CSV table of C-alpha atoms in Angstrom, one decimal:
chain,number,residue,atom,x,y,z
E,1,MET,CA,-23.8,-136.3,66.3
E,2,LYS,CA,-22.0,-138.1,68.9
E,3,ILE,CA,-23.0,-140.7,71.0
E,4,ILE,CA,-21.1,-142.4,74.2
E,5,CYS,CA,-21.6,-146.1,74.8
E,6,ASP,CA,-20.9,-148.3,77.6
E,7,SER,CA,-18.4,-150.8,75.6
E,8,HIS,CA,-19.7,-153.7,77.5
E,9,ILE,CA,-22.9,-153.8,75.9
E,10,PRO,CA,-22.6,-156.5,73.3
E,11,PHE,CA,-23.9,-156.4,69.5
E,12,LEU,CA,-23.8,-152.4,69.6
E,13,ASN,CA,-20.1,-152.0,67.8
E,14,GLY,CA,-20.8,-150.8,64.3
E,15,VAL,CA,-24.5,-150.3,64.6
E,16,LEU,CA,-24.4,-146.5,64.8
E,17,GLU,CA,-21.3,-145.5,63.4
E,18,PRO,CA,-23.1,-144.6,60.1
E,19,TYR,CA,-25.1,-141.9,61.7
E,20,ALA,CA,-22.6,-140.6,64.5
E,21,ASP,CA,-19.3,-140.3,66.1
E,22,VAL,CA,-19.5,-143.2,68.7
E,23,VAL,CA,-17.1,-143.5,71.5
E,24,TYR,CA,-17.0,-146.7,73.7
E,25,LEU,CA,-16.1,-146.5,77.2
E,26,PRO,CA,-16.3,-148.7,80.4
E,27,GLY,CA,-19.6,-148.0,82.1
E,28,ASN,CA,-18.1,-147.2,85.5
E,29,ALA,CA,-15.4,-144.7,83.9
E,30,ILE,CA,-17.6,-142.7,82.1
E,31,THR,CA,-17.0,-138.8,83.3
E,32,ARG,CA,-18.5,-135.5,82.7
E,33,ASP,CA,-15.6,-134.6,80.3
E,34,ASP,CA,-16.3,-137.6,78.1
E,35,VAL,CA,-20.1,-136.5,77.9
E,36,LEU,CA,-19.6,-132.7,77.5
E,37,ASP,CA,-20.0,-132.6,73.7
E,38,ALA,CA,-22.4,-135.8,73.4
E,39,ASP,CA,-25.8,-135.8,72.2
E,40,ALA,CA,-26.8,-139.2,73.5
E,41,LEU,CA,-25.6,-142.0,76.1
E,42,ILE,CA,-26.3,-145.7,75.8
E,43,VAL,CA,-25.4,-147.3,79.1
E,44,ARG,CA,-26.0,-149.9,81.9
E,45,THR,CA,-26.4,-149.8,85.6
E,46,ARG,CA,-22.7,-148.9,86.2
E,47,THR,CA,-23.3,-145.3,85.0
E,48,ARG,CA,-25.0,-143.1,87.4
E,49,CYS,CA,-27.1,-140.5,85.0
E,50,ASP,CA,-27.3,-137.6,87.3
E,51,ALA,CA,-26.5,-133.7,87.7
E,52,ARG,CA,-22.9,-134.2,88.5
E,53,LEU,CA,-22.5,-136.3,84.9
E,54,LEU,CA,-24.7,-134.3,82.9
E,55,GLU,CA,-25.0,-130.6,84.0
E,56,GLY,CA,-23.7,-128.5,81.4
E,57,THR,CA,-23.4,-130.8,78.7
E,58,LYS,CA,-25.4,-131.3,75.3
E,59,VAL,CA,-26.9,-134.7,75.9
E,60,ARG,CA,-30.4,-134.8,75.3
E,61,PHE,CA,-31.1,-138.5,75.3
E,62,ILE,CA,-30.3,-141.5,77.6
E,63,ALA,CA,-31.0,-145.1,76.8
E,64,THR,CA,-30.1,-148.0,79.4
E,65,ALA,CA,-30.1,-151.4,78.3
E,66,THR,CA,-31.3,-152.5,81.4
E,67,ILE,CA,-34.8,-153.1,83.0
E,68,GLY,CA,-33.8,-151.1,86.0
E,69,PHE,CA,-33.4,-147.4,85.9
E,70,ASP,CA,-32.5,-146.4,89.4
E,71,HIS,CA,-28.8,-145.3,88.2
E,72,ILE,CA,-30.7,-142.5,86.3
E,73,ASP,CA,-31.8,-139.3,88.2
E,74,THR,CA,-35.2,-139.4,86.3
E,75,VAL,CA,-36.5,-136.2,87.8
E,76,TRP,CA,-33.3,-134.1,87.3
E,77,CYS,CA,-33.3,-135.5,83.6
E,78,GLN,CA,-36.9,-134.5,83.0
E,79,SER,CA,-36.7,-131.1,84.4
E,80,ASN,CA,-33.4,-130.4,82.5
E,81,GLY,CA,-34.9,-131.5,78.9
E,82,ILE,CA,-33.3,-135.0,78.7
E,83,THR,CA,-35.3,-137.7,77.7
E,84,TRP,CA,-34.5,-141.2,79.0
E,85,THR,CA,-35.5,-144.7,78.2
E,86,ASN,CA,-35.1,-148.1,79.9
E,87,ALA,CA,-35.4,-151.6,78.4
E,88,PRO,CA,-38.5,-153.1,80.3
E,89,GLY,CA,-38.9,-156.9,80.2
E,90,CYS,CA,-35.5,-157.3,77.7
E,91,ASN,CA,-34.2,-160.0,80.3
E,92,SER,CA,-37.1,-161.1,82.2
E,93,LEU,CA,-36.7,-164.5,80.4
E,94,SER,CA,-33.3,-164.8,81.4
E,95,VAL,CA,-34.3,-164.2,85.2
E,96,GLN,CA,-37.1,-166.7,84.7
E,97,GLN,CA,-34.2,-169.2,83.4
E,98,TYR,CA,-31.9,-168.3,86.2
E,99,MET,CA,-34.7,-168.8,88.8
E,100,GLY,CA,-35.4,-172.1,87.2
E,101,SER,CA,-32.1,-173.4,87.6
E,102,LEU,CA,-31.9,-172.3,91.4
E,103,LEU,CA,-35.2,-173.6,92.3
E,104,VAL,CA,-34.7,-177.0,90.7
E,105,GLY,CA,-31.0,-176.9,92.2
E,106,MET,CA,-32.4,-176.1,95.8
E,107,ALA,CA,-35.1,-179.1,95.4
E,108,ARG,CA,-32.3,-181.5,94.8
E,109,HIS,CA,-29.8,-180.2,97.2
E,110,PHE,CA,-32.1,-180.0,100.0
E,111,ASN,CA,-34.1,-183.0,98.9
E,112,PHE,CA,-37.6,-181.7,98.6
E,113,GLU,CA,-40.5,-182.2,95.9
E,114,CYS,CA,-41.5,-178.4,94.3
E,115,ARG,CA,-45.1,-179.4,94.9
E,116,GLU,CA,-44.5,-179.5,98.5
E,117,LYS,CA,-43.5,-176.0,98.6
E,118,THR,CA,-44.9,-172.6,98.5
E,119,LEU,CA,-43.0,-170.0,96.7
E,120,GLY,CA,-43.7,-166.2,97.4
E,121,VAL,CA,-43.2,-164.1,94.6
E,122,VAL,CA,-42.5,-160.2,95.9
E,123,GLY,CA,-43.0,-158.0,92.9
E,124,VAL,CA,-44.8,-159.4,90.1
E,125,GLY,CA,-44.0,-157.4,86.5
E,126,ASN,CA,-42.2,-158.6,83.9
E,127,VAL,CA,-39.8,-160.6,85.6
E,128,GLY,CA,-42.0,-161.8,88.6
E,129,GLY,CA,-44.8,-162.9,86.7
E,130,LYS,CA,-42.7,-165.2,84.3
E,131,VAL,CA,-40.8,-166.5,87.5
E,132,ALA,CA,-44.2,-167.3,89.0
E,133,ARG,CA,-45.3,-169.3,85.8
E,134,LEU,CA,-42.2,-171.4,85.6
E,135,ALA,CA,-42.4,-172.1,89.4
E,136,ALA,CA,-46.3,-173.4,88.9
E,137,LEU,CA,-45.1,-175.4,86.1
E,138,LEU,CA,-42.4,-177.1,88.4
E,139,GLY,CA,-44.9,-177.8,91.0
E,140,PHE,CA,-44.6,-174.9,93.7
E,141,ARG,CA,-47.9,-173.3,95.1
E,142,VAL,CA,-47.2,-169.6,94.2
E,143,LEU,CA,-48.3,-166.6,96.2
E,144,LEU,CA,-47.9,-163.1,94.7
E,145,CYS,CA,-47.3,-160.2,96.4
E,146,ASP,CA,-47.3,-156.6,94.6
E,147,PRO,CA,-49.2,-153.9,96.5
E,148,PRO,CA,-48.8,-151.0,93.5
E,149,ARG,CA,-50.8,-153.8,91.3
E,150,ALA,CA,-53.1,-155.0,94.1
E,151,ARG,CA,-54.4,-151.2,94.2
E,152,ARG,CA,-54.6,-150.9,90.7
E,153,GLU,CA,-56.3,-154.3,90.1
E,154,GLY,CA,-57.9,-155.0,93.1
E,155,THR,CA,-56.5,-157.4,96.0
E,156,GLY,CA,-57.9,-160.8,94.4
E,157,GLY,CA,-54.9,-163.0,93.5
E,158,PHE,CA,-52.5,-161.0,95.6
E,159,VAL,CA,-51.2,-161.5,99.1
E,160,THR,CA,-49.5,-158.9,101.6
E,161,LEU,CA,-45.7,-159.2,102.4
E,162,ASP,CA,-46.7,-160.0,106.1
E,163,GLU,CA,-48.7,-163.2,104.4
E,164,ILE,CA,-45.6,-163.9,102.1
E,165,ILE,CA,-43.5,-164.2,105.2
E,166,GLU,CA,-45.7,-166.1,107.2
E,167,ARG,CA,-46.9,-168.5,104.4
E,168,SER,CA,-44.0,-169.2,101.8
E,169,ASP,CA,-41.2,-171.7,102.3
E,170,ILE,CA,-39.1,-169.7,99.7
E,171,ILE,CA,-39.5,-166.0,99.1
E,172,THR,CA,-38.1,-164.3,95.9
E,173,CYS,CA,-37.6,-160.6,95.3
E,174,HIS,CA,-38.2,-159.1,91.7
E,175,VAL,CA,-39.0,-155.4,92.6
E,176,PRO,CA,-37.3,-152.1,91.5
E,177,LEU,CA,-35.2,-150.2,94.2
E,178,THR,CA,-37.3,-147.3,95.4
E,179,PHE,CA,-36.4,-145.2,98.3
E,180,GLU,CA,-39.5,-143.3,99.3
E,181,GLY,CA,-43.4,-143.8,99.6
E,182,GLN,CA,-45.3,-146.4,100.7
E,183,ASP,CA,-43.8,-148.9,98.2
E,184,SER,CA,-40.3,-147.9,99.1
E,185,THR,CA,-38.2,-151.2,98.6
E,186,TYR,CA,-34.9,-150.0,100.2
E,187,HIS,CA,-33.9,-152.7,102.9
E,188,LEU,CA,-37.6,-154.2,102.2
E,189,PHE,CA,-36.0,-157.0,103.9
E,190,ASP,CA,-34.1,-155.5,107.0
E,191,ASP,CA,-33.3,-157.0,110.5
E,192,SER,CA,-37.1,-156.4,111.3
E,193,ARG,CA,-38.4,-158.8,108.7
E,194,LEU,CA,-35.6,-161.3,108.2
E,195,ALA,CA,-36.2,-161.9,112.1
E,196,ARG,CA,-39.9,-163.0,111.5
E,197,MET,CA,-38.5,-165.6,108.9
E,198,SER,CA,-38.5,-169.0,110.3
E,199,SER,CA,-35.3,-171.8,110.2
E,200,SER,CA,-37.1,-173.7,107.4
E,201,GLN,CA,-37.4,-170.4,105.2
E,202,ILE,CA,-35.3,-169.2,102.1
E,203,LEU,CA,-34.8,-165.8,100.7
E,204,ILE,CA,-33.7,-165.1,97.3
E,205,ASN,CA,-33.0,-161.6,95.6
E,206,THR,CA,-32.1,-161.2,92.1
E,207,SER,CA,-33.8,-157.3,92.0
E,208,ARG,CA,-31.4,-154.9,93.7
E,209,GLY,CA,-28.7,-155.5,96.2
E,210,GLU,CA,-30.2,-152.6,98.5
E,211,VAL,CA,-33.3,-154.4,98.7
E,212,VAL,CA,-32.0,-156.8,101.4
E,213,ASP,CA,-30.0,-155.4,104.2
E,214,GLY,CA,-26.8,-157.5,104.0
E,215,LYS,CA,-25.7,-157.0,107.3
E,216,ALA,CA,-29.1,-158.3,108.8
E,217,LEU,CA,-29.0,-161.2,106.4
E,218,LYS,CA,-25.3,-162.0,107.4
E,219,GLN,CA,-26.4,-162.1,111.0
E,220,VAL,CA,-29.7,-164.5,110.5
E,221,LEU,CA,-27.6,-166.7,108.2
E,222,GLN,CA,-24.8,-167.0,111.1
E,223,ASN,CA,-27.4,-167.5,113.6
E,224,ARG,CA,-29.2,-170.2,111.6
E,225,SER,CA,-32.4,-168.3,111.8
E,226,ILE,CA,-33.4,-169.0,108.2
E,227,LYS,CA,-32.5,-172.0,106.4
E,228,ALA,CA,-30.4,-170.7,103.1
E,229,ALA,CA,-30.1,-167.6,101.0
E,230,SER,CA,-29.3,-166.7,97.7
E,231,LEU,CA,-28.2,-163.7,96.1
E,232,ASP,CA,-27.4,-162.4,92.7
E,233,VAL,CA,-27.0,-158.8,93.5
E,234,TRP,CA,-25.6,-157.0,96.3
E,235,GLU,CA,-24.9,-154.0,98.3
E,236,ASN,CA,-21.9,-152.1,97.4
E,237,GLU,CA,-21.1,-154.1,94.1
E,238,PRO,CA,-18.7,-154.9,93.1
E,239,ASP,CA,-16.9,-154.9,96.5
E,240,ILE,CA,-19.3,-157.4,98.1
E,241,ASP,CA,-19.0,-159.1,101.4
E,242,PRO,CA,-16.9,-162.2,101.4
E,243,GLU,CA,-18.2,-163.6,104.8
E,244,LEU,CA,-21.8,-163.1,103.6
E,245,LEU,CA,-20.9,-164.9,100.2
E,246,GLY,CA,-19.6,-167.7,102.1
E,247,LEU,CA,-22.7,-168.2,104.1
E,248,LEU,CA,-25.2,-168.4,101.1
E,249,PHE,CA,-26.6,-171.5,99.1
E,250,SER,CA,-25.6,-169.4,95.9
E,251,GLY,CA,-24.0,-166.2,95.3
E,252,THR,CA,-23.6,-165.1,91.7
E,253,PRO,CA,-22.2,-161.8,90.2
E,254,HIS,CA,-25.2,-159.7,89.0
E,255,ILE,CA,-25.7,-162.0,86.0
E,256,ALA,CA,-29.6,-163.5,86.5
E,257,GLY,CA,-30.5,-161.2,83.2
E,258,TYR,CA,-27.5,-162.1,81.2
E,259,SER,CA,-28.4,-164.3,78.7
E,260,LEU,CA,-27.2,-163.5,75.3
E,261,ASP,CA,-31.0,-163.3,74.1
E,262,GLY,CA,-31.9,-160.8,76.7
E,263,LYS,CA,-28.8,-158.6,76.0
E,264,ALA,CA,-29.4,-158.8,72.4
E,265,THR,CA,-33.1,-157.4,73.0
E,266,GLY,CA,-31.8,-154.7,75.5
E,267,THR,CA,-29.3,-153.5,73.0
E,268,ALA,CA,-32.1,-153.5,70.1
E,269,MET,CA,-34.7,-151.5,72.2
E,270,CYS,CA,-32.0,-149.0,72.9
E,271,VAL,CA,-31.1,-148.5,69.3
E,272,GLN,CA,-34.6,-148.6,68.3
E,273,ALA,CA,-35.4,-146.0,70.8
E,274,LEU,CA,-32.5,-143.7,69.9
E,275,GLY,CA,-33.3,-144.1,66.1
E,276,GLN,CA,-36.8,-143.0,66.7
E,277,PHE,CA,-35.8,-140.0,69.0
E,278,PHE,CA,-33.2,-138.7,66.3
E,279,ASP,CA,-35.2,-140.0,63.2
E,280,LEU,CA,-32.4,-142.2,62.1
E,281,PRO,CA,-32.8,-145.2,60.0
E,282,CYS,CA,-32.4,-147.8,62.8
E,283,GLY,CA,-35.5,-147.5,64.4
E,284,ASN,CA,-36.6,-151.0,63.6
E,285,TRP,CA,-32.8,-152.7,64.0
E,286,GLU,CA,-32.6,-156.1,65.7
E,287,VAL,CA,-29.8,-158.6,66.4
E,288,ASN,CA,-30.1,-161.0,63.6
E,289,ASP,CA,-27.0,-163.7,64.8
E,290,ILE,CA,-26.7,-164.6,68.4
E,291,PRO,CA,-23.8,-167.1,69.1
E,292,ALA,CA,-24.5,-170.7,70.5
E,293,PRO,CA,-23.7,-171.8,73.9
E,294,ASP,CA,-20.9,-174.6,74.7
E,295,GLN,CA,-24.0,-177.2,75.6
E,296,PRO,CA,-25.8,-178.5,72.3
E,297,LEU,CA,-29.1,-176.5,71.3
E,298,GLU,CA,-30.8,-179.7,70.5
E,299,PHE,CA,-30.9,-182.5,73.2
E,300,SER,CA,-33.0,-185.4,74.7
E,301,VAL,CA,-34.2,-186.0,77.9
E,302,ASP,CA,-35.6,-188.9,79.7
E,303,ALA,CA,-39.3,-188.8,80.1
E,304,SER,CA,-39.9,-192.7,80.4
E,305,VAL,CA,-40.3,-193.0,84.1
E,306,LYS,CA,-39.8,-189.4,85.5
E,307,LYS,CA,-42.7,-186.8,86.4
E,308,PRO,CA,-43.3,-184.0,83.7
E,309,GLN,CA,-41.8,-181.6,86.5
E,310,GLU,CA,-38.7,-183.8,87.0
E,311,VAL,CA,-38.2,-183.8,83.0
E,312,LEU,CA,-38.7,-180.1,82.8
E,313,GLY,CA,-35.9,-179.7,85.7
E,314,ASP,CA,-33.7,-181.8,83.7
E,315,ALA,CA,-34.3,-179.6,80.5
E,316,ILE,CA,-33.6,-176.4,82.5
E,317,LEU,CA,-30.3,-177.6,84.1
E,318,HIS,CA,-29.1,-178.4,80.3
E,319,THR,CA,-29.5,-174.9,79.3
E,320,TYR,CA,-27.8,-173.4,82.4
E,321,ASN,CA,-26.7,-174.6,85.9
E,322,ILE,CA,-26.4,-171.6,88.3
E,323,MET,CA,-23.8,-173.4,90.4
E,324,ASP,CA,-21.3,-172.9,87.7
E,325,ASP,CA,-21.4,-169.2,88.2
E,326,CYS,CA,-21.6,-169.6,91.9
E,327,SER,CA,-18.4,-171.8,91.9
E,328,ARG,CA,-16.6,-169.0,89.6
E,329,LEU,CA,-17.5,-166.2,92.1
E,330,LYS,CA,-16.6,-167.9,95.4
E,331,ALA,CA,-13.1,-168.9,93.6
E,332,ASP,CA,-12.4,-165.3,92.9
E,333,ILE,CA,-14.3,-162.5,94.6
E,334,SER,CA,-12.3,-159.8,93.3
E,335,GLY,CA,-13.3,-161.0,89.7
E,336,PHE,CA,-17.0,-159.8,89.9
E,337,GLU,CA,-16.7,-157.4,87.2
E,338,ARG,CA,-14.6,-159.3,85.0
E,339,GLN,CA,-17.2,-162.4,85.5
E,340,ARG,CA,-20.1,-160.0,84.3
E,341,SER,CA,-18.3,-158.8,81.4
E,342,GLU,CA,-16.6,-162.0,80.4
E,343,HIS,CA,-19.7,-164.1,81.1
E,344,PRO,CA,-20.1,-167.5,79.3
E,345,VAL,CA,-22.6,-167.4,76.4
E,346,ARG,CA,-26.3,-168.5,78.0
E,347,ARG,CA,-29.2,-168.8,75.8
E,348,GLU,CA,-32.8,-168.9,76.9
E,349,PHE,CA,-35.1,-171.9,76.7
E,350,GLN,CA,-36.5,-170.8,73.5
E,351,ALA,CA,-33.3,-171.3,71.6
E,352,PHE,CA,-33.2,-175.1,72.7
E,353,THR,CA,-35.0,-177.9,71.0
E,354,VAL,CA,-35.7,-180.8,73.2
E,355,ASN,CA,-36.5,-184.7,72.4
E,356,PRO,CA,-38.4,-186.1,75.4
E,357,ILE,CA,-37.6,-189.7,74.9
E,358,ASP,CA,-40.6,-192.3,75.6
E,359,ASP,CA,-43.1,-189.5,76.7
E,360,THR,CA,-45.9,-191.9,76.1
E,361,SER,CA,-48.5,-189.7,78.0
E,362,GLY,CA,-47.4,-186.5,76.3
E,363,ARG,CA,-47.5,-184.6,79.5
E,364,ALA,CA,-43.7,-183.9,79.6
E,365,THR,CA,-43.9,-182.7,76.0
E,366,VAL,CA,-46.6,-180.1,77.3
E,367,PHE,CA,-44.8,-179.0,80.5
E,368,LEU,CA,-41.3,-178.2,78.0
E,369,ARG,CA,-43.5,-176.2,75.6
E,370,GLU,CA,-45.2,-174.3,78.1
E,371,ALA,CA,-42.0,-173.4,79.5
E,372,GLY,CA,-40.8,-172.1,76.1
E,373,PHE,CA,-38.6,-174.8,74.7
E,374,ASN,CA,-39.1,-176.3,71.1
E,375,ILE,CA,-40.1,-179.6,70.8
E,376,SER,CA,-38.1,-182.2,68.1
E,377,GLU,CA,-40.9,-183.4,65.6
């Protein structure tokens, strides 16, 4: 048995070697010749799995260690007897953390209180739902837009995209990339929708680059037709538009979901699915030892005079400051892929234990615990 693996998937080296011949290659360099005699692939978004790569090969199974699967031609795979699986929700807490850092950073940079603003969440799946909950804890009024869910579950609790544009101060996208049908998300924010936004609004995209028309976004930012924008995903990655990057509040190299906890979960989900498909004794494998980040996993925050939302914001920024990644990308835009593969260790909230000093009311403790932090006893 032979398995081709993206060499940048962490924690994978050595796991499958007892059961197969395992070859590790950069995801964007995997070719048809490499997979001709392979039985399975474990990949990420940089490997396009379609007829050009797979036709005439032995591949029977593909696992992607990502939530998104638009890099897999699922229709072709299914019609050619290739089973595929993704890792839904694996990095949802990581994107939640990224968004928390971004929203707190925006509030402090633009000098507004979160309770004064409305956040419109477009796409309320594993990721969008967690982002919405954290935003509510920070004090935002939250609007939810998810047309497929609204049709399945009823419109109560959901608003239309038009309402999101009309009523939100900040709009954040957490949708899959789709090209057809009534829920197509390709250029969901095109020149027409961007033109309807006002000079007081902010747009955030951490889903897929093609969800936002980059040229149209650059135009409205140059014209100051919207207040600001932040991107973690880009059209034409890794060859991103330097002019657009320079106009953004923040720009990062597609690392919103790059917590080490999220990566470990994605890898484990791939190994488990492969083990179950081929009846290998790794169907319950998990990552047991995740490295610590540079910042302390146990820390204190002053809760004596600050509101609970401010204490939560301090805790979020202790775990991760998005502007560090932004500074690295702006200093070396050509290092987009390297910055992804060499991303510093980032751990999610649940890896940290917080001591809220002088929290006499106990409210800060409640907020921290609700966000996922451990509280020191």
